[in-house]
XYZ file of C-alpha atoms in Angstrom:
720
model
C -6.581 -11.879 -13.308
C -9.175 -10.801 -15.811
C -9.680 -7.700 -17.918
C -13.022 -6.556 -19.196
C -13.260 -5.185 -22.695
C -16.309 -3.156 -23.543
C -17.373 -3.911 -27.106
C -19.029 -0.592 -27.887
C -16.626 2.159 -28.826
C -13.751 -0.117 -29.740
C -12.886 2.143 -32.620
C -11.619 4.671 -30.055
C -8.436 2.675 -29.748
C -7.536 2.171 -33.377
C -3.887 3.109 -33.868
C -3.646 4.406 -30.293
C -0.231 3.841 -28.644
C -0.832 2.870 -25.037
C 0.619 1.444 -21.885
C -1.955 -1.079 -20.752
C -2.436 -1.714 -17.045
C -4.269 -4.995 -16.747
C -6.256 -5.316 -13.539
C -9.565 -6.757 -12.453
C -12.166 -4.056 -12.885
C -15.225 -4.238 -10.666
C -18.440 -2.926 -12.137
C -21.571 -1.821 -10.353
C -24.261 -4.208 -9.265
C -24.132 -7.484 -7.328
C -21.088 -9.681 -7.836
C -21.747 -12.621 -10.139
C -21.757 -16.219 -8.915
C -18.878 -17.662 -10.879
C -18.904 -21.262 -12.140
C -16.211 -23.819 -11.510
C -13.516 -23.666 -14.148
C -13.891 -27.376 -14.833
C -17.608 -27.001 -15.580
C -16.758 -24.538 -18.361
C -13.460 -25.867 -19.610
C -13.447 -29.500 -18.553
C -10.696 -31.131 -16.567
C -7.216 -29.875 -17.417
C -4.936 -32.276 -19.196
C -2.496 -33.924 -16.802
C 0.743 -31.998 -16.558
C 3.753 -34.164 -17.403
C 5.782 -35.262 -14.417
C 9.361 -34.115 -14.711
C 11.939 -35.895 -12.565
C 13.928 -33.581 -10.316
C 17.684 -34.096 -10.503
C 19.241 -32.926 -7.251
C 22.908 -33.168 -8.290
C 22.583 -30.419 -10.969
C 24.385 -32.663 -13.468
C 23.125 -33.177 -17.030
C 21.619 -36.636 -17.603
C 21.122 -37.913 -21.168
C 19.506 -41.019 -22.598
C 18.834 -42.027 -26.198
C 18.395 -45.017 -28.502
C 21.750 -44.381 -30.179
C 24.856 -42.342 -29.422
C 27.858 -41.281 -31.490
C 30.940 -39.295 -30.404
C 32.709 -37.790 -33.422
C 35.005 -35.749 -31.146
C 35.876 -35.420 -27.465
C 33.642 -32.340 -27.042
C 30.646 -33.409 -29.150
C 28.191 -36.246 -28.709
C 25.353 -37.006 -31.124
C 22.209 -38.675 -29.827
C 19.419 -40.055 -32.016
C 16.200 -41.907 -31.442
C 14.152 -40.987 -28.395
C 16.488 -38.439 -26.785
C 15.711 -37.297 -23.212
C 17.931 -34.779 -21.425
C 17.390 -33.775 -17.790
C 18.962 -31.215 -15.483
C 17.445 -30.067 -12.187
C 13.726 -29.561 -12.972
C 14.102 -29.034 -16.741
C 13.621 -31.759 -19.353
C 14.289 -31.620 -23.104
C 13.042 -34.298 -25.515
C 13.874 -34.491 -29.232
C 14.534 -36.861 -32.150
C 18.169 -35.839 -32.594
C 20.551 -33.845 -30.414
C 24.138 -32.646 -30.575
C 25.594 -32.213 -27.112
C 28.578 -29.887 -26.567
C 30.266 -31.091 -23.373
C 32.375 -28.044 -22.577
C 29.506 -25.551 -22.944
C 26.856 -27.969 -21.624
C 24.805 -26.898 -24.643
C 22.392 -28.815 -26.853
C 21.334 -28.465 -30.487
C 18.050 -30.288 -30.961
C 16.265 -31.146 -34.217
C 12.869 -32.716 -34.744
C 9.938 -32.763 -32.318
C 11.640 -30.630 -29.685
C 9.794 -30.570 -26.342
C 11.215 -28.457 -23.487
C 9.390 -28.711 -20.135
C 9.651 -27.377 -16.616
C 7.056 -27.356 -13.781
C 5.203 -24.321 -15.198
C 5.851 -24.248 -18.945
C 5.903 -26.533 -21.977
C 7.568 -25.490 -25.244
C 7.428 -27.416 -28.521
C 9.231 -26.649 -31.768
C 10.991 -27.993 -34.820
C 14.531 -27.230 -33.645
C 16.251 -25.560 -30.707
C 19.555 -24.592 -29.171
C 19.641 -24.585 -25.368
C 22.368 -24.075 -22.756
C 21.623 -26.219 -19.711
C 23.822 -24.185 -17.308
C 22.688 -20.700 -18.313
C 19.153 -21.925 -19.063
C 18.957 -19.826 -22.215
C 18.481 -20.596 -25.857
C 16.064 -20.410 -28.754
C 13.253 -22.635 -30.100
C 11.983 -22.158 -33.653
C 8.481 -22.661 -35.061
C 7.342 -23.022 -31.490
C 4.181 -23.407 -29.482
C 3.864 -22.958 -25.735
C 1.492 -23.933 -22.935
C 1.481 -22.695 -19.337
C 0.321 -24.737 -16.391
C -2.772 -22.507 -16.014
C -3.895 -23.094 -19.611
C -2.486 -20.052 -21.457
C -1.078 -20.969 -24.817
C 0.098 -19.652 -28.155
C 2.538 -19.969 -30.994
C 5.601 -18.083 -32.183
C 7.970 -18.045 -35.105
C 10.703 -18.324 -32.515
C 10.984 -18.138 -28.731
C 14.211 -16.877 -27.211
C 14.876 -17.868 -23.596
C 17.131 -15.083 -22.350
C 17.595 -16.408 -18.800
C 15.403 -18.197 -16.233
C 13.374 -15.005 -15.664
C 13.087 -13.521 -19.165
C 11.936 -14.716 -22.573
C 11.093 -13.097 -25.904
C 8.663 -14.406 -28.534
C 8.632 -13.253 -32.150
C 5.587 -13.290 -34.471
C 3.733 -14.641 -31.464
C 0.154 -15.270 -30.395
C -1.555 -15.716 -27.025
C -4.945 -16.968 -25.826
C -6.586 -18.661 -22.857
C -9.039 -20.607 -25.046
C -8.576 -24.361 -25.148
C -9.986 -24.870 -28.656
C -7.684 -25.243 -31.613
C -9.529 -22.343 -33.246
C -9.671 -19.951 -30.272
C -12.576 -17.522 -29.842
C -10.157 -14.718 -29.019
C -6.513 -14.302 -29.883
C -3.813 -11.727 -29.270
C -1.044 -11.565 -31.874
C 2.077 -9.416 -31.779
C 5.282 -8.976 -33.703
C 7.175 -9.367 -30.439
C 6.257 -10.303 -26.872
C 8.757 -10.070 -24.004
C 8.119 -11.466 -20.533
C 10.083 -10.651 -17.388
C 9.021 -12.680 -14.350
C 11.431 -10.814 -12.049
C 9.872 -7.406 -12.665
C 6.487 -9.081 -13.255
C 6.047 -7.165 -16.507
C 5.376 -8.059 -20.110
C 5.772 -6.045 -23.308
C 4.197 -6.436 -26.736
C 4.660 -4.483 -29.962
C 2.251 -4.215 -32.885
C -0.332 -6.270 -31.029
C -3.834 -7.020 -32.339
C -6.730 -8.528 -30.385
C -9.223 -10.608 -32.372
C -12.606 -11.879 -31.240
C -14.397 -14.512 -33.320
C -11.813 -13.866 -35.990
C -12.575 -10.131 -36.171
C -9.750 -7.730 -35.212
C -11.014 -4.924 -32.981
C -8.029 -3.672 -30.937
C -4.642 -2.537 -32.205
C -1.807 -1.442 -29.896
C 1.505 -0.287 -31.380
C 3.012 -0.747 -27.915
C 1.541 -2.593 -24.990
C 2.809 -3.211 -21.457
C 1.034 -5.488 -19.032
C 1.619 -7.140 -15.659
C 2.446 -10.796 -15.203
C 0.215 -12.030 -12.417
C -1.154 -9.442 -10.003
C 1.491 -6.750 -10.405
C 0.398 -3.141 -10.906
C 1.520 -1.123 -13.914
C 0.973 2.361 -15.225
C -1.329 2.580 -18.226
C -4.808 2.800 -19.662
C -7.584 0.606 -18.368
C -10.239 -0.605 -20.739
C -13.230 1.750 -20.951
C -16.795 1.660 -19.695
C -19.198 2.247 -22.561
C -22.889 2.938 -22.070
C -25.801 5.285 -22.474
C -28.315 6.869 -20.117
C -31.218 9.271 -20.501
C -29.690 11.700 -18.013
C -26.169 11.966 -19.435
C -26.480 10.647 -22.984
C -23.815 8.425 -24.530
C -20.961 7.789 -22.111
C -17.337 6.694 -22.337
C -15.297 6.285 -19.159
C -11.580 5.852 -19.893
C -9.496 5.294 -16.721
C -5.727 5.739 -16.679
C -3.837 4.040 -13.852
C -0.586 5.592 -12.589
C 1.545 3.326 -10.412
C 3.565 6.109 -8.800
C 5.327 3.945 -6.215
C 4.685 0.685 -4.340
C 2.777 2.685 -1.713
C 1.195 5.359 -3.921
C -1.005 5.258 -7.001
C -3.579 7.315 -8.861
C -6.447 6.615 -11.236
C -7.174 9.494 -13.619
C -10.545 9.043 -15.307
C -12.007 11.204 -18.068
C -15.786 10.568 -18.190
C -17.274 11.765 -21.460
C -21.034 12.463 -21.509
C -22.528 13.618 -24.790
C -25.148 15.804 -23.060
C -22.773 17.415 -20.554
C -19.120 17.317 -21.568
C -16.108 15.589 -19.993
C -15.819 15.131 -16.234
C -12.189 14.653 -15.220
C -11.831 12.539 -12.072
C -8.725 11.652 -10.101
C -8.356 9.192 -7.235
C -4.985 9.347 -5.461
C -4.144 6.758 -2.787
C -1.181 6.585 -0.426
C -0.068 4.142 2.238
C 2.868 5.195 4.394
C 4.272 3.519 7.524
C 2.447 5.999 9.764
C -0.543 7.108 7.729
C -2.792 6.334 4.785
C -5.445 8.116 2.810
C -7.272 8.814 -0.410
C -7.841 12.059 -2.308
C -10.659 12.146 -4.882
C -11.095 15.107 -7.236
C -13.644 15.776 -9.954
C -14.058 18.688 -12.358
C -16.402 19.284 -15.297
C -15.877 22.551 -17.124
C -19.108 24.254 -18.194
C -21.671 21.452 -17.901
C -23.788 21.968 -21.050
C -26.924 20.648 -19.373
C -26.472 22.300 -15.964
C -25.146 25.630 -17.222
C -22.039 25.962 -15.022
C -18.867 24.148 -14.035
C -19.081 21.244 -11.562
C -16.477 20.002 -9.082
C -15.897 17.680 -6.161
C -13.229 17.219 -3.464
C -13.008 14.271 -1.087
C -9.998 13.714 1.186
C -9.828 10.927 3.734
C -6.657 10.658 5.805
C -5.816 8.628 8.877
C -2.587 8.275 10.790
C -1.783 5.385 13.066
C -0.954 6.089 16.681
C 2.671 7.152 17.141
C 3.585 7.641 20.796
C -0.142 7.917 21.433
C -0.848 10.610 18.828
C -3.138 10.091 15.836
C -4.794 12.305 13.241
C -7.726 11.944 10.873
C -9.246 14.081 8.122
C -12.572 13.593 6.347
C -13.187 16.510 4.016
C -15.963 16.553 1.405
C -17.151 19.362 -0.840
C -19.092 19.653 -4.091
C -19.837 22.640 -6.266
C -23.637 22.299 -6.122
C -26.482 20.408 -4.481
C -27.202 18.270 -7.566
C -23.688 16.873 -8.067
C -24.434 13.410 -6.671
C -27.814 13.245 -8.370
C -26.108 13.752 -11.724
C -22.903 11.770 -11.188
C -23.762 9.247 -8.469
C -24.040 5.683 -9.715
C -26.098 4.058 -6.934
C -28.522 5.116 -4.237
C -25.684 4.856 -1.736
C -23.903 7.879 -3.178
C -26.614 9.700 -5.145
C -28.660 11.342 -2.395
C -26.583 12.531 0.593
C -28.132 15.430 2.508
C -24.931 16.749 4.142
C -21.213 16.390 3.502
C -18.859 16.256 6.456
C -15.708 18.352 6.726
C -13.744 17.198 9.754
C -10.158 17.243 11.014
C -9.207 15.582 14.306
C -6.127 15.175 16.503
C -6.211 12.609 19.310
C -3.937 11.352 22.043
C -4.448 7.974 23.680
C -2.776 7.163 26.971
C -3.135 3.963 28.950
C -6.036 5.154 31.113
C -7.364 8.206 29.300
C -7.752 9.814 25.888
C -8.240 13.306 24.532
C -9.545 14.343 21.126
C -9.577 17.757 19.448
C -11.482 18.282 16.231
C -13.051 20.842 13.955
C -16.237 19.702 12.229
C -18.188 21.599 9.592
C -20.788 20.562 7.032
C -21.908 21.371 3.530
C -25.685 21.122 3.465
C -27.148 19.758 0.230
C -30.790 19.614 1.348
C -32.748 20.487 4.478
C -31.723 22.855 7.261
C -28.074 23.498 8.036
C -26.476 21.763 11.011
C -24.393 23.376 13.736
C -20.653 23.233 13.154
C -18.194 22.332 15.911
C -15.388 24.875 15.615
C -13.667 23.454 17.588
C -14.503 20.542 19.929
C -12.333 19.087 22.688
C -13.275 15.846 24.477
C -11.668 13.957 27.345
C -12.505 10.406 28.406
C -11.086 8.222 31.111
C -10.794 4.509 30.453
C -9.616 2.855 33.602
C -9.762 -0.952 33.442
C -13.011 -2.441 34.731
C -12.528 -5.098 37.406
C -15.277 -7.281 38.727
C -16.528 -6.537 42.251
C -14.420 -3.363 42.496
C -15.348 0.320 42.281
C -14.834 1.776 38.815
C -14.546 5.595 38.571
C -14.432 7.623 35.371
C -15.238 10.904 33.679
C -16.343 12.115 30.248
C -15.868 15.796 29.482
C -16.392 18.034 26.469
C -16.080 21.667 25.505
C -17.314 22.732 22.087
C -18.044 25.943 20.227
C -21.126 25.758 17.994
C -21.353 27.970 14.920
C -23.985 28.385 12.227
C -24.148 30.460 9.066
C -27.238 32.397 10.070
C -28.472 34.613 12.904
C -29.597 31.773 15.193
C -28.196 31.230 18.671
C -24.548 30.185 18.819
C -22.062 29.702 21.590
C -19.809 27.482 23.684
C -20.934 24.501 25.748
C -19.045 22.783 28.562
C -20.281 19.354 29.618
C -18.747 17.188 32.350
C -19.993 13.821 33.563
C -17.977 12.115 36.320
C -19.279 8.720 37.429
C -18.564 5.751 39.671
C -19.897 2.218 39.252
C -19.589 -1.109 41.042
C -19.766 -4.108 38.652
C -20.798 -7.124 40.750
C -20.946 -10.463 38.968
C -20.494 -14.205 39.120
C -21.054 -16.999 36.632
C -24.852 -16.811 36.840
C -25.715 -13.136 37.326
C -24.500 -9.555 37.365
C -25.532 -6.312 39.086
C -24.009 -2.924 38.248
C -25.093 0.204 40.166
C -23.775 3.468 38.712
C -23.957 7.052 39.965
C -23.163 9.996 37.654
C -23.234 13.757 37.978
C -23.776 15.807 34.814
C -22.833 19.476 34.703
C -23.461 21.589 31.600
C -22.711 25.299 31.143
C -23.329 27.655 28.189
C -21.845 30.936 26.975
C -24.218 32.098 24.213
C -24.283 34.609 21.368
C -27.560 35.763 19.837
C -29.647 34.052 22.535
C -33.272 33.440 21.667
C -36.209 34.811 23.623
C -36.175 33.415 27.165
C -32.488 32.485 26.980
C -29.605 34.128 28.818
C -26.050 34.540 27.620
C -24.879 32.516 30.633
C -26.751 29.373 31.632
C -26.004 26.073 33.334
C -27.598 22.840 34.483
C -26.451 20.085 36.823
C -28.142 16.950 38.088
C -27.379 13.447 39.380
C -28.142 10.298 37.392
C -28.493 6.869 38.952
C -28.719 3.611 37.007
C -28.878 -0.039 37.974
C -28.299 -2.792 35.427
C -28.842 -6.457 36.286
C -29.192 -9.823 34.616
C -29.421 -13.540 35.340
C -28.349 -16.430 33.091
C -30.242 -19.732 33.064
C -29.217 -22.692 30.956
C -30.579 -26.167 30.235
C -30.039 -29.101 27.886
C -32.880 -30.279 25.696
C -33.581 -32.341 22.623
C -35.203 -30.613 19.669
C -36.013 -32.363 16.411
C -33.561 -35.138 17.166
C -30.739 -32.688 17.926
C -29.026 -32.091 21.257
C -29.447 -28.407 22.079
C -28.566 -25.987 24.858
C -31.118 -23.289 25.689
C -30.286 -20.156 27.644
C -32.749 -17.774 29.265
C -31.468 -14.283 30.086
C -33.794 -11.843 31.890
C -32.361 -8.305 32.237
C -33.552 -5.229 34.129
C -32.265 -1.682 33.718
C -33.444 1.124 35.994
C -32.627 4.844 35.567
C -33.468 7.782 37.803
C -32.608 11.432 37.206
C -34.555 14.370 38.707
C -36.306 17.071 36.718
C -34.380 20.218 35.801
C -35.834 23.041 33.758
C -34.112 23.061 30.361
C -36.385 24.910 27.935
C -34.156 27.961 28.444
C -31.195 26.060 26.989
C -30.414 25.959 23.246
C -30.547 22.858 21.056
C -27.206 22.536 19.300
C -26.776 18.820 18.578
C -29.561 17.114 20.494
C -32.291 14.846 19.176
C -34.644 12.314 20.671
C -34.057 8.577 20.422
C -36.984 6.198 20.373
C -36.813 2.995 22.371
C -35.270 0.500 19.942
C -33.828 -2.993 19.843
C -30.305 -1.851 18.952
C -29.825 0.281 22.090
C -32.422 -0.654 24.721
C -30.376 0.314 27.807
C -29.804 4.072 27.515
C -29.411 6.437 30.456
C -30.781 9.347 28.445
C -33.404 9.213 25.700
C -31.833 12.335 24.142
C -28.637 12.443 22.093
C -26.147 15.229 22.744
C -25.853 17.144 26.003
C -28.503 19.882 25.588
C -31.245 17.819 27.191
C -31.181 15.283 30.024
C -34.450 13.525 30.644
C -36.228 13.443 33.985
C -36.094 9.660 34.190
C -37.792 7.290 36.564
C -38.131 4.200 34.443
C -37.415 0.509 34.193
C -36.467 -1.456 31.079
C -37.220 -5.190 31.079
C -35.668 -7.472 28.476
C -35.957 -11.245 28.103
C -33.610 -13.125 25.761
C -33.441 -16.798 24.878
C -30.859 -18.576 22.732
C -30.630 -22.080 21.283
C -27.209 -23.593 20.590
C -26.287 -26.810 18.840
C -24.536 -28.756 21.594
C -22.111 -30.458 19.212
C -20.936 -27.512 17.100
C -21.775 -24.627 19.442
C -23.575 -22.839 16.580
C -26.317 -20.456 17.636
C -29.445 -21.653 15.836
C -31.926 -19.136 17.212
C -31.967 -15.985 19.300
C -35.160 -14.230 20.349
C -35.644 -11.308 22.700
C -38.472 -9.045 23.743
C -38.489 -5.905 25.874
C -40.423 -2.891 27.051
C -39.810 0.263 29.052
C -42.027 1.323 31.973
C -42.250 4.869 33.381
C -43.079 5.361 37.061
C -43.682 9.111 36.767
C -44.666 11.671 34.149
C -41.972 13.219 31.988
C -41.615 16.964 31.700
C -38.446 17.499 29.637
C -38.967 17.746 25.879
C -37.359 19.205 22.800
C -38.428 22.740 21.961
C -41.694 22.738 20.036
C -42.393 19.074 20.816
C -45.021 17.836 23.217
C -44.201 15.584 26.151
C -44.990 11.909 25.753
C -47.341 10.994 28.596
C -47.640 7.246 28.011
C -46.506 5.030 30.865
C -45.254 2.242 28.605
C -43.219 2.317 25.409
C -43.983 0.097 22.422
C -42.883 -3.501 22.827
C -39.680 -4.258 20.930
C -38.785 -7.744 19.734
C -36.057 -9.358 17.661
C -35.595 -12.787 16.122
C -32.394 -14.158 14.593
C -32.528 -17.683 13.232
C -30.329 -19.991 11.200
C -32.450 -23.154 11.063
C -30.367 -24.502 8.172
C -26.884 -23.670 6.978
C -28.334 -22.046 3.829
C -31.091 -19.974 5.472
C -30.640 -16.886 7.668
C -33.525 -14.815 9.019
C -33.336 -11.582 11.021
C -36.446 -9.677 12.049
C -37.230 -6.948 14.551
C -40.412 -5.007 15.241
C -42.074 -2.480 17.525
C -45.686 -2.904 18.590
C -47.642 -0.167 20.350
C -50.087 -1.662 22.894
C -51.930 1.671 23.138
C -52.909 1.833 19.473
C -52.477 -1.901 18.854
C -50.423 -1.184 15.723
C -46.925 -1.916 14.533
C -44.842 1.274 14.475
C -41.538 -0.043 13.153
C -40.160 -3.202 11.602
C -37.309 -4.776 9.648
C -37.044 -8.165 7.992
C -34.005 -9.635 6.276
C -33.990 -13.102 4.691
C -30.971 -14.677 3.019
C -31.544 -18.039 1.360
C -28.982 -19.952 -0.661
C -30.463 -23.354 -1.547
C -27.507 -24.221 -3.782
C -24.108 -22.803 -4.554
C -25.526 -21.323 -7.759
C -28.697 -19.695 -6.407
C -28.980 -16.847 -3.926
C -32.097 -14.974 -2.705
C -32.091 -11.903 -0.458
C -35.019 -9.824 0.774
C -34.795 -6.759 2.998
C -38.047 -5.137 4.151
C -38.117 -1.918 6.209
C -41.119 -0.203 7.761
C -41.567 2.939 9.837
C -45.078 4.149 10.487
C -46.066 7.236 8.463
C -42.568 7.753 7.019
C -40.942 4.719 5.390
C -41.785 1.396 3.779
C -39.371 -0.175 1.302
C -38.663 -3.625 -0.108
C -35.182 -4.432 -1.409
C -34.947 -7.797 -3.185
C -32.061 -9.528 -4.927
C -31.674 -12.772 -6.843
C -28.465 -14.191 -8.279
C -28.755 -17.413 -10.295
C -26.133 -19.346 -12.174
C -28.658 -21.238 -14.335
C -26.034 -23.322 -16.099
C -22.245 -23.134 -16.090
C -22.615 -20.803 -19.087
C -25.638 -18.647 -18.217
C -26.094 -16.328 -15.236
C -28.841 -13.835 -14.380
C -29.173 -11.336 -11.546
C -31.885 -8.889 -10.587
C -32.018 -6.286 -7.865
C -35.028 -4.054 -7.157
C -35.599 -1.410 -4.494
C -39.288 -0.528 -4.282
C -40.897 2.228 -2.235
C -44.161 0.716 -0.991
C -45.380 3.940 0.579
C -45.180 5.988 -2.620
C -45.678 2.967 -4.896
C -42.668 3.652 -7.064
C -39.473 1.916 -8.010
C -36.408 3.580 -6.474
C -33.742 1.601 -8.283
C -33.408 -1.597 -10.295
C -30.690 -3.444 -12.148
C -31.065 -6.553 -14.314
C -28.115 -8.441 -15.781
C -27.645 -11.358 -18.158
C -24.185 -12.891 -18.445
C -22.779 -15.610 -20.679
C -19.537 -17.382 -19.726
C -17.454 -19.573 -21.955
C -14.149 -21.097 -20.997
C -12.167 -18.073 -22.135
C -14.559 -15.144 -22.525
C -17.750 -13.688 -21.077
C -20.405 -11.234 -22.211
C -22.685 -9.220 -19.926
C -25.756 -7.117 -20.731
C -27.097 -4.864 -17.961
C -30.012 -2.473 -17.731
C -30.482 -0.008 -14.909
C -33.240 2.354 -13.799
C -32.945 4.913 -11.012
C -35.418 7.328 -9.438
C -33.965 10.833 -9.200
C -36.701 13.000 -7.689
C -40.397 13.688 -8.055
C -40.181 16.383 -10.719
C -37.786 14.462 -12.986
C -38.149 11.262 -15.062
C -36.239 8.239 -13.838
C -32.820 7.577 -15.294
C -32.479 4.583 -17.621
C -29.185 3.133 -18.787
C -27.848 0.105 -20.632
C -24.321 -1.346 -20.542
C -22.430 -3.969 -22.546
C -19.297 -5.733 -21.375
C -16.994 -8.202 -23.087
C -14.448 -9.955 -20.875
C -11.545 -11.849 -22.401
C -10.476 -14.197 -19.644
C -6.782 -14.475 -19.114
C -5.767 -11.439 -21.127
C -4.779 -9.517 -18.014
C -3.027 -12.541 -16.571
C -0.916 -13.022 -19.669
C 2.262 -14.825 -18.772
C 1.018 -16.268 -15.475
C 2.876 -19.456 -14.647
C 6.013 -18.688 -16.669
């Protein structure tokens, strides 16, 4: 395990008593391509082979032996003592038979499968496996090493070192070194303790801890994490100082003061719990009197989920912030810096063998744009009878929901029921599934708009027919044996026209014909509109498989939707699309080589002879140390972005990465991050710069970060 130390602001910790929780800390940006340990450190020295003695007896050999008394034997010359998996070598040894104890002098070397100890003299009890070695040095099997005035082996699980040092550097003059007046290691509790410890880098002391506790291996401990230090134009100089609280094996919390010179201190808390029947995370944030914003800022996020117990399950997803600019000011990436709404939902569900029911309340906090309708509450019922080939399959989906909004617009309750029956017919080469549904929707409205009644309903039948055929052949391509499949599919939907412009629009939108969901019964989402459909979707798919490995090398498909009659149903205020054919949709997925992956999809309008939508993703990794990724997105008249990433381990020591998100439509950079990292065998340094677009009327945010990572500090004691 590794611990990052951030070089700037190290003076913050001078004379600061702490409990140090050593864990791997993941920063922002793309993960680095790490080099092989051998390329940085060379091959490890061979670990001495220690013979295992199964009889648990003590075996001694030496050049010369004397026995001045019945209980004492003196061995000189090359003395080797073995018991179980422990071996002690020395120039001279006094062996006490009754105690099974050894006094060793001169070139003492004590070894076991994970640890080597060397010293000038030692006293060691072979039965109790305890003792002391003076003027000692130690080496663990994973390369950690150090020296001590004396090392006391308390028992097989615990040891104490006095006037000790520790490093993971292989050089005789290590680049970094931790020294302490006392270091205690307990492999049973997986904890270590150090007093009066100093960390030096390139011979310069920069950390002092009067008391320090750390995990051995991957154990979690309460204590301070090392800080993030940086500066940005938006927040000024920044220091982020996390404190980890290991409350229990299944509960923990990270309390993080985030100091910003231009704003103040934002106190954040992330509490996690994992119980036998449920798990969740509670995130809190509070900044008292933001000096730049002019008021206090806060955030609440609670995610909770329970596993099904006797069929019952619960979930909570609650989010709230004090103001609309919270994520713009305190978000760190585009993924969490520009949400438009925050969900506030609580749900209770019951799952039986053949049906399920779900009750939920769902509200929103709107950060930008118009407010959405809230579901207070919503109750859904779904059947899920097993589908059997060539047998009738009945089912029903039902919902009742009350829609509320914090204004004077129409509100009310909606009941929607959709029973259906289908007949899935299939064999190895083809399938045919006719399905007949009946959709009934009723409304009880408050504040109805002009032309709407307080009571309204709609019901209509829906018929669909889905079919497909599978063709397959063997062929040779480029000297490779391949299998090609050809899969034509047809999907027909018919539903009659029903007047619906007198019905409200609570949660309904229109879905364009797209490659991700080409076989929809209704081109509208939600239940407020059901299209008057008389249309056929045709899709043709072909796949190429490597006959030997079964790997899919290429998949291509193309499709289009055809209307046999004019449509009349539309969203309020929108015109009706009168075209008889939708744009052609196409998708290509290809892995021509193991290091190249290409995914592309597009929409082409034959009426205007233009591309209306498109996505392209390319991932290319020519070597283990070089990685390219490009993601291009296009939507006519609304979106065109290019997201590119390169990660390159130039040499075992040097690594660069660059990520850039560019808005082609507005010709501006949305976000970028550039990093340069240097790795040695036992430490690493990283320099990162970051720019982020906030909004049109504000300058982009620029920040710079420095990180120093002392490899092996957090894993101190591993292998003991």
